[in-house]
GROMACS .gro file of C-alpha atoms in nm:
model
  289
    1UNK     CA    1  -1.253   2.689   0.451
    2UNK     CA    2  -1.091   2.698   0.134
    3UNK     CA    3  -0.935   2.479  -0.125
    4UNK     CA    4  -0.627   2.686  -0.114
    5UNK     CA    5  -0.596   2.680   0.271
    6UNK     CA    6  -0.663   2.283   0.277
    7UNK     CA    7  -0.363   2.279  -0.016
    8UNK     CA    8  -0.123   2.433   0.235
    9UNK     CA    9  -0.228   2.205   0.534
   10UNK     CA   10  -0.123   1.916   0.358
   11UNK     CA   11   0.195   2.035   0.289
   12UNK     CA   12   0.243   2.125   0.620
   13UNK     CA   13   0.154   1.823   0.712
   14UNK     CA   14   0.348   1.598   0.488
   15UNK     CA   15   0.687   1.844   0.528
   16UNK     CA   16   0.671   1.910   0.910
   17UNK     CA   17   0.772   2.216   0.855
   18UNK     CA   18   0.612   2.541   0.748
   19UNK     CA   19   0.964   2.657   0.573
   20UNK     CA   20   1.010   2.281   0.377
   21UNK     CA   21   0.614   2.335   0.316
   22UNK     CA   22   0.649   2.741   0.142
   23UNK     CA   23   0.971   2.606  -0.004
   24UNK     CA   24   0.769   2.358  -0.254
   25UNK     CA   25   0.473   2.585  -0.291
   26UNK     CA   26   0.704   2.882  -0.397
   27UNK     CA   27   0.559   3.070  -0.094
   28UNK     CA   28   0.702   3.272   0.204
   29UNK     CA   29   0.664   3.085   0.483
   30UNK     CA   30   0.493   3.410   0.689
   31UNK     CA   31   0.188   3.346   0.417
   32UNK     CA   32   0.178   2.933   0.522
   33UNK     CA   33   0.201   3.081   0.890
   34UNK     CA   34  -0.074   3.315   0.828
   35UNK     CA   35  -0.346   3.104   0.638
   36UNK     CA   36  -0.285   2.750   0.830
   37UNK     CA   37  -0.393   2.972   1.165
   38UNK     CA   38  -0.693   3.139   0.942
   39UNK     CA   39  -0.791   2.832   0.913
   40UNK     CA   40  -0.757   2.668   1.220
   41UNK     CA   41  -0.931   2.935   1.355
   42UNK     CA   42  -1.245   2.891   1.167
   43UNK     CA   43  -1.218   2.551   1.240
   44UNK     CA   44  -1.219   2.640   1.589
   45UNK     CA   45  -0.966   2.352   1.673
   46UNK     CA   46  -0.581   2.337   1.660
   47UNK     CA   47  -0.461   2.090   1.337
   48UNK     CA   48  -0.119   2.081   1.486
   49UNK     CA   49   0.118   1.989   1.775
   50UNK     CA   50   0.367   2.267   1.732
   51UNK     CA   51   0.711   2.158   1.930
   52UNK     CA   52   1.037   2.290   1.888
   53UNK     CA   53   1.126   2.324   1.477
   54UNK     CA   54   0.897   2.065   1.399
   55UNK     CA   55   0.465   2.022   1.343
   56UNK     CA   56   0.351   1.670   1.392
   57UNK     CA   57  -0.063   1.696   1.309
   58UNK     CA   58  -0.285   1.701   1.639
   59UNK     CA   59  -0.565   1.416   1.612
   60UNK     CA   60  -0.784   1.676   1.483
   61UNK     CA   61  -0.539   1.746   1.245
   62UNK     CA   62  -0.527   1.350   1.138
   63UNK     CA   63  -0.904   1.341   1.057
   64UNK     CA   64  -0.841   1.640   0.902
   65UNK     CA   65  -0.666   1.539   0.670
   66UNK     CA   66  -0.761   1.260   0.555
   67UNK     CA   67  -1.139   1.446   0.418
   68UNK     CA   68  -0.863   1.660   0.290
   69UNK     CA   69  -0.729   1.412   0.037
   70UNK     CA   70  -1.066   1.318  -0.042
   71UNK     CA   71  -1.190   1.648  -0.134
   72UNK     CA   72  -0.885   1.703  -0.362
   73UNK     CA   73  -0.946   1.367  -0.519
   74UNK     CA   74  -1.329   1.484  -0.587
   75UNK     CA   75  -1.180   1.788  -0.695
   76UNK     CA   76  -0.977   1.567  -0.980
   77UNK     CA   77  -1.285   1.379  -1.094
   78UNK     CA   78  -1.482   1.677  -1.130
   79UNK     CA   79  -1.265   1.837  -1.346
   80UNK     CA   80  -1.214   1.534  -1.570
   81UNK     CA   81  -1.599   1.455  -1.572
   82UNK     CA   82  -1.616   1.803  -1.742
   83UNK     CA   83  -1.351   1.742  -1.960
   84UNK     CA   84  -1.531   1.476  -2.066
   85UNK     CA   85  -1.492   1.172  -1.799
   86UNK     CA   86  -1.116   1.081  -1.962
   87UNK     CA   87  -0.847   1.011  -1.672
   88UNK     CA   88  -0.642   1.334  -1.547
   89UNK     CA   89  -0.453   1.457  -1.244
   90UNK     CA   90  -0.346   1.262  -0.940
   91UNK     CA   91  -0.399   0.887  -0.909
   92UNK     CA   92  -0.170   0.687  -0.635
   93UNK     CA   93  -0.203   0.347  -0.592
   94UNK     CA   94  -0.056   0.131  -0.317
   95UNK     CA   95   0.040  -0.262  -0.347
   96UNK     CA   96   0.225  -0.510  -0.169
   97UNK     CA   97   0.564  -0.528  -0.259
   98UNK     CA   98   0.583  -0.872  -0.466
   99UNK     CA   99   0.245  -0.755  -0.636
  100UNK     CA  100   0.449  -0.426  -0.746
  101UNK     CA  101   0.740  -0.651  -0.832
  102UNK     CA  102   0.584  -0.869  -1.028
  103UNK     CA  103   0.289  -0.788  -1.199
  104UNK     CA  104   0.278  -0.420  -1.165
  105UNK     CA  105   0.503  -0.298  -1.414
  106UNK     CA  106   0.311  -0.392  -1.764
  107UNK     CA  107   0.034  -0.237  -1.629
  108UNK     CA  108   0.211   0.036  -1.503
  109UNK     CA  109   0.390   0.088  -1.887
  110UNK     CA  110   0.063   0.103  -2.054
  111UNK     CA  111  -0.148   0.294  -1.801
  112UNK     CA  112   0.105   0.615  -1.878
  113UNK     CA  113   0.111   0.549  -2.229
  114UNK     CA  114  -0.240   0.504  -2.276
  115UNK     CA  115  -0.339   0.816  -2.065
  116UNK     CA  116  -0.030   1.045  -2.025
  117UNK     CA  117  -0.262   1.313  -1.861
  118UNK     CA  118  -0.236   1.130  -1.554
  119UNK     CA  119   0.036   1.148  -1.238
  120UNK     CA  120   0.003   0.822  -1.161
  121UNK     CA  121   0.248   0.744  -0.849
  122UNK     CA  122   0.276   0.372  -0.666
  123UNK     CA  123   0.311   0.366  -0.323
  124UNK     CA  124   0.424  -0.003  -0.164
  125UNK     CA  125   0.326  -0.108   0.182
  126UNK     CA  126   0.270  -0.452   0.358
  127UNK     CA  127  -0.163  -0.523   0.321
  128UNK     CA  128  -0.269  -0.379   0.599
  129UNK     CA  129  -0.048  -0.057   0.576
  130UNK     CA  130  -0.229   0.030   0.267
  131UNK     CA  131  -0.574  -0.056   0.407
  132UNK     CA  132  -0.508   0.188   0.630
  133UNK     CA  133  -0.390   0.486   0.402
  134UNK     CA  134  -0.714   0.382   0.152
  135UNK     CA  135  -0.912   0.423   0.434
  136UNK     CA  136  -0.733   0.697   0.552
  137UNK     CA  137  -0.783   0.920   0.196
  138UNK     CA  138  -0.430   0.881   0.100
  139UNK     CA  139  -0.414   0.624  -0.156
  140UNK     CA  140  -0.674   0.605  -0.425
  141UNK     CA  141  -0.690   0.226  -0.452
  142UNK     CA  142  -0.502  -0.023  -0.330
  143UNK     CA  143  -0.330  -0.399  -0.453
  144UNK     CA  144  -0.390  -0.610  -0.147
  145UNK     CA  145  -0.446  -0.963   0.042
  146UNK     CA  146  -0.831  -1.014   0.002
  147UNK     CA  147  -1.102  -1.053   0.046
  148UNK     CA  148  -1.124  -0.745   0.239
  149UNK     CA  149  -1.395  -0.708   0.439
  150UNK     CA  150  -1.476  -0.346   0.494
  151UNK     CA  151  -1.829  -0.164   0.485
  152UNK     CA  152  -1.657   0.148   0.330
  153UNK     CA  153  -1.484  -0.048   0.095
  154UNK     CA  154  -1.535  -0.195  -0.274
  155UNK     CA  155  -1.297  -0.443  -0.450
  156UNK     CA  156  -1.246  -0.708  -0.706
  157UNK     CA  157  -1.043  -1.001  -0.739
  158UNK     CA  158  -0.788  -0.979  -0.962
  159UNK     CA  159  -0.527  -1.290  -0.963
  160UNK     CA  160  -0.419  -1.536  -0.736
  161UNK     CA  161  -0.069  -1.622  -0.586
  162UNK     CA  162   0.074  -2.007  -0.458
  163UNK     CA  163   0.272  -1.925  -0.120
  164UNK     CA  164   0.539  -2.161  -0.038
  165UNK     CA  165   0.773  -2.197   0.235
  166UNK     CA  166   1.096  -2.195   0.226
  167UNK     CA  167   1.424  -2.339   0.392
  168UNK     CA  168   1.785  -2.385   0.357
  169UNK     CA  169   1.846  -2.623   0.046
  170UNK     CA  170   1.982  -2.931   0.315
  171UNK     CA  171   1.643  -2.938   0.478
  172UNK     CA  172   1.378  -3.226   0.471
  173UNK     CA  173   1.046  -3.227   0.371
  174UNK     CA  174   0.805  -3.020   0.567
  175UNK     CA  175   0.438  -3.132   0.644
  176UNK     CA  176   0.319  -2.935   0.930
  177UNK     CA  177   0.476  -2.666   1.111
  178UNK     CA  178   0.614  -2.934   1.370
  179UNK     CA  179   0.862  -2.960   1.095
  180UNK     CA  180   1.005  -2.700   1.148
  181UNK     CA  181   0.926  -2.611   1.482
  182UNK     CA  182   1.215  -2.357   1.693
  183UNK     CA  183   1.363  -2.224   1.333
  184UNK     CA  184   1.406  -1.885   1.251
  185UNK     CA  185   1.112  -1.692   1.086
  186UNK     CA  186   1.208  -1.415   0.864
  187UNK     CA  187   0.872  -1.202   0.764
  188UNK     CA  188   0.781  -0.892   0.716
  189UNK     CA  189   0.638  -0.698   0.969
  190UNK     CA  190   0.322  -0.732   1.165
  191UNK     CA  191   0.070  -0.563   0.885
  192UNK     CA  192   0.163  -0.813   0.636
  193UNK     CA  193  -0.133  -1.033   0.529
  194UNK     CA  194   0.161  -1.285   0.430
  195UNK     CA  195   0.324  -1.305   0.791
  196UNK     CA  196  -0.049  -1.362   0.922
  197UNK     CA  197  -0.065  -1.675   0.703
  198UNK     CA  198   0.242  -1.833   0.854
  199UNK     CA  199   0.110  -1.741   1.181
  200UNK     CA  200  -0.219  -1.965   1.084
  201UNK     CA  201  -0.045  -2.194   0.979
  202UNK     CA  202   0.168  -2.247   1.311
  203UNK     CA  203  -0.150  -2.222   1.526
  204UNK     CA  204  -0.328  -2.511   1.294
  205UNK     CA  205  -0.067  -2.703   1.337
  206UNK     CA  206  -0.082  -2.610   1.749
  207UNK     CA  207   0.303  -2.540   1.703
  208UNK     CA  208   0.448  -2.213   1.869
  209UNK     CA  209   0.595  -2.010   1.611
  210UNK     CA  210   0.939  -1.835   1.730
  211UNK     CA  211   0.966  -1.450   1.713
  212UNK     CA  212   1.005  -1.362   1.344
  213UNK     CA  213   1.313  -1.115   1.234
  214UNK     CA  214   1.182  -0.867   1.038
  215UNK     CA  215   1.294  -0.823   0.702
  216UNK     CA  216   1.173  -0.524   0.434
  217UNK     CA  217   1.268  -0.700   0.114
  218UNK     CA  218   1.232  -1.071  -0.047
  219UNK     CA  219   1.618  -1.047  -0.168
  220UNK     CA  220   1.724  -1.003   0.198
  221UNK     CA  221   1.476  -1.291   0.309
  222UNK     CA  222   1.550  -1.545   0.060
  223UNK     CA  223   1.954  -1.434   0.140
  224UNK     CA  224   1.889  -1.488   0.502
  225UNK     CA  225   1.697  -1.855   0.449
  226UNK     CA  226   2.011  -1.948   0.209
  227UNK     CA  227   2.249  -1.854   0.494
  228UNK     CA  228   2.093  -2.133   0.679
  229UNK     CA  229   1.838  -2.278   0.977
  230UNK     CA  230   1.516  -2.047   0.893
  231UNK     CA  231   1.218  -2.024   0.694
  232UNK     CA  232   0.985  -1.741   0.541
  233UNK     CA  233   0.663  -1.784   0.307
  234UNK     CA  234   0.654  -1.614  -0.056
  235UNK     CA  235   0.471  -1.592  -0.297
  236UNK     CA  236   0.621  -1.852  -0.586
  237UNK     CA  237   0.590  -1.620  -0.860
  238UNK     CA  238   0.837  -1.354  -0.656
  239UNK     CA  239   1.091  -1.665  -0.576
  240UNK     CA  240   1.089  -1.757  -0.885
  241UNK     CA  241   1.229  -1.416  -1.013
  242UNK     CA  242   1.514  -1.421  -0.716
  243UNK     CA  243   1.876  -1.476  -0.806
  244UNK     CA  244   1.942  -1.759  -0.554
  245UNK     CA  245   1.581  -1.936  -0.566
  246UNK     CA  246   1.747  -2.247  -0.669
  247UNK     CA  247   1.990  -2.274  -0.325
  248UNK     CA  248   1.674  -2.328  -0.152
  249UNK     CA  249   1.448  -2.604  -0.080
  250UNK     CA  250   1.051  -2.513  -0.176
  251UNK     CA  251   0.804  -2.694   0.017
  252UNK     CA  252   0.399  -2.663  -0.080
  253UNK     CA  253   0.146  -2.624   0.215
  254UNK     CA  254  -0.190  -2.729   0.209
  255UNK     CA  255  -0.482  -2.574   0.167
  256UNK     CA  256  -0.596  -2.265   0.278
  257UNK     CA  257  -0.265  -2.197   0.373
  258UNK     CA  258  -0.112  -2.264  -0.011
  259UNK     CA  259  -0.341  -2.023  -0.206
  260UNK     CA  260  -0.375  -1.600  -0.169
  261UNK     CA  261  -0.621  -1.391  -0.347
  262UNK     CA  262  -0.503  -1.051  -0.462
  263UNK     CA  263  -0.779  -0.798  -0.462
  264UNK     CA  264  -0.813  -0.427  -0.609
  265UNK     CA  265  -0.993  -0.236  -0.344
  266UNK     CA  266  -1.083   0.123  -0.366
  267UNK     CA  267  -1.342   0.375  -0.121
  268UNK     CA  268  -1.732   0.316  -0.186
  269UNK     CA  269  -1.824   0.596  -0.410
  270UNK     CA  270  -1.467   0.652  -0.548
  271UNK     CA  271  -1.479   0.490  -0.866
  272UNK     CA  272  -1.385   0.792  -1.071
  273UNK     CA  273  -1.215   0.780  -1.398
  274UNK     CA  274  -0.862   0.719  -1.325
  275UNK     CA  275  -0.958   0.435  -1.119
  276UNK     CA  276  -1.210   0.263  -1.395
  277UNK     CA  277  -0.935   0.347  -1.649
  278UNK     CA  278  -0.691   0.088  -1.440
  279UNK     CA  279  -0.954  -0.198  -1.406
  280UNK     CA  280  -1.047  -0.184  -1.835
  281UNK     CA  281  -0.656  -0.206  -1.850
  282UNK     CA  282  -0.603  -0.456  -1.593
  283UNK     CA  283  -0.877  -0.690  -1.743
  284UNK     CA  284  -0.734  -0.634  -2.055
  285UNK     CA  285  -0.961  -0.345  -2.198
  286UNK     CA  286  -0.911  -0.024  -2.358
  287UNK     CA  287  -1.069   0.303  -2.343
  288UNK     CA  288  -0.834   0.481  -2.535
  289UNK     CA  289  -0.953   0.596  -2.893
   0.00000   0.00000   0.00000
């Protein structure tokens, strides 16, 4: 097994197609063809599902390639430990989406000035999405709802958010979910650490909570509570960057429903030097000369 042949199955893989896959690799795809079966044949198992025009990866093919990503991200820190230990290649971070909103982007300004050498790419998933592709190999580290309790895992708390609920601007004051019992729940969907806390909440209060309507962004949810007769929890410091925040009505909740600890979380054994080079800059140091 080979480097090279582990560099085609992931494109494979992430194309689902051997012609979209030698297309970005500047290869004929009768070369992709050729290698992805040498090496599936050494392997002695089948990587893919091949139907029709399209390869979907077999669940050998999954495990695969996850300890694929992981030897390519080795692959990165070994090169920069010989150049020295200073950040280079590939580093791809998830986050929730009001974390990349919101406090992502000075970070993100002086990580690539500070070391250019790096491809640093943000990927933005509900919580447990992104536990999931950290665990999985594909993201290096990962912004999440913590404390995270995983044995492969490592983390540290970096900041912590007030959630509020929302409602239309004509509503009364809410102290338990009986409140607002029957109303429309707009959340995102069911791997968000977020929509789990409104659950909670409900089921502390021993109020059924009605079927939420999933919604991908804040700007549609916040649109959707001004429109009238629902409710969603946020995180105050993404309200209170939302055209509109002021046509609704912000109630606080109490605790441990009112507080949410955001948490850098990476793979045990994976601190390389991209990854150290984010947490000096996110704690406010600097390695660069």
């Amino acid at each position: 097994m080979e480097l090279s042949q582990l560099r085609i199955f992931q494109a494979v893989a992430e194309e689902g197609s051997i012609t979209r896959a030698a297309s970005r690799m500047h290869r004929v795809p009768s070369n992709l063809s050729t290698r992805l079966r040498q090496l599936e044949e050494s392997l002695g198992v089948e990587l893919f599902l091949r139907e029709r025009q399209r390869l979907t990866l077999s669940p050998a093919g999954k495990v695969m390639l996850g300890y694929a990503e992981r030897m390519f991200a080795l692959q990165a820190e070994a090169e920069a430990a010989l150049r020295g230990g200073e950040p280079a290649g590939d580093f791809v971070i998830g986050s929730m989406f009001s974390t990349a909103a919101i406090h992502l982007p000075p970070i993100l300004v002086r990580y690539h000035r500070t070391w250019p050498a790096v491809n640093l790419q943000v990927q933005t998933a509900p919580s447990g999405e992104l536990l999931d592709g950290l665990l999985g190999g594909r993201l290096d580290a990962a912004l999440v709802d913590g404390p995270v309790e995983f044995a492969e895992l490592d983390g540290l708390p970096l900041f912590e958010e007030e959630m509020v609920l929302i409602t239309e601007a004509a509503h009364g004051p809410v102290k338990s979910a009986q409140d607002v019992a029957g109303l429309e729940v707009f959340a995102f969907r069911q791997s968000c650490s977020y929509r789990r806390r409104l659950e909670g909440w409900f089921v502390a209060s021993r109020v059924p909570m009605a079927p939420p309507m999933e919604i991908e962004s804040y700007h549609s949810m916040l649109a959707c509570v001004i429109a009238g007769g629902g409710i969603a929890l946020v995180p105050r410091s993404m309200l209170d960057s939302l055209p509109g925040r002021d046509e609704v009505r912000v109630h606080q909740l109490d605790a441990p429903f009112n507080r949410a600890t955001t948490w850098l979380m990476w793979r045990k054994g994976m601190l390389g030097a991209n990854l150290r080079a984010w947490i000096d800059l996110q704690q406010g140091r600097s390695q660069a000369s």
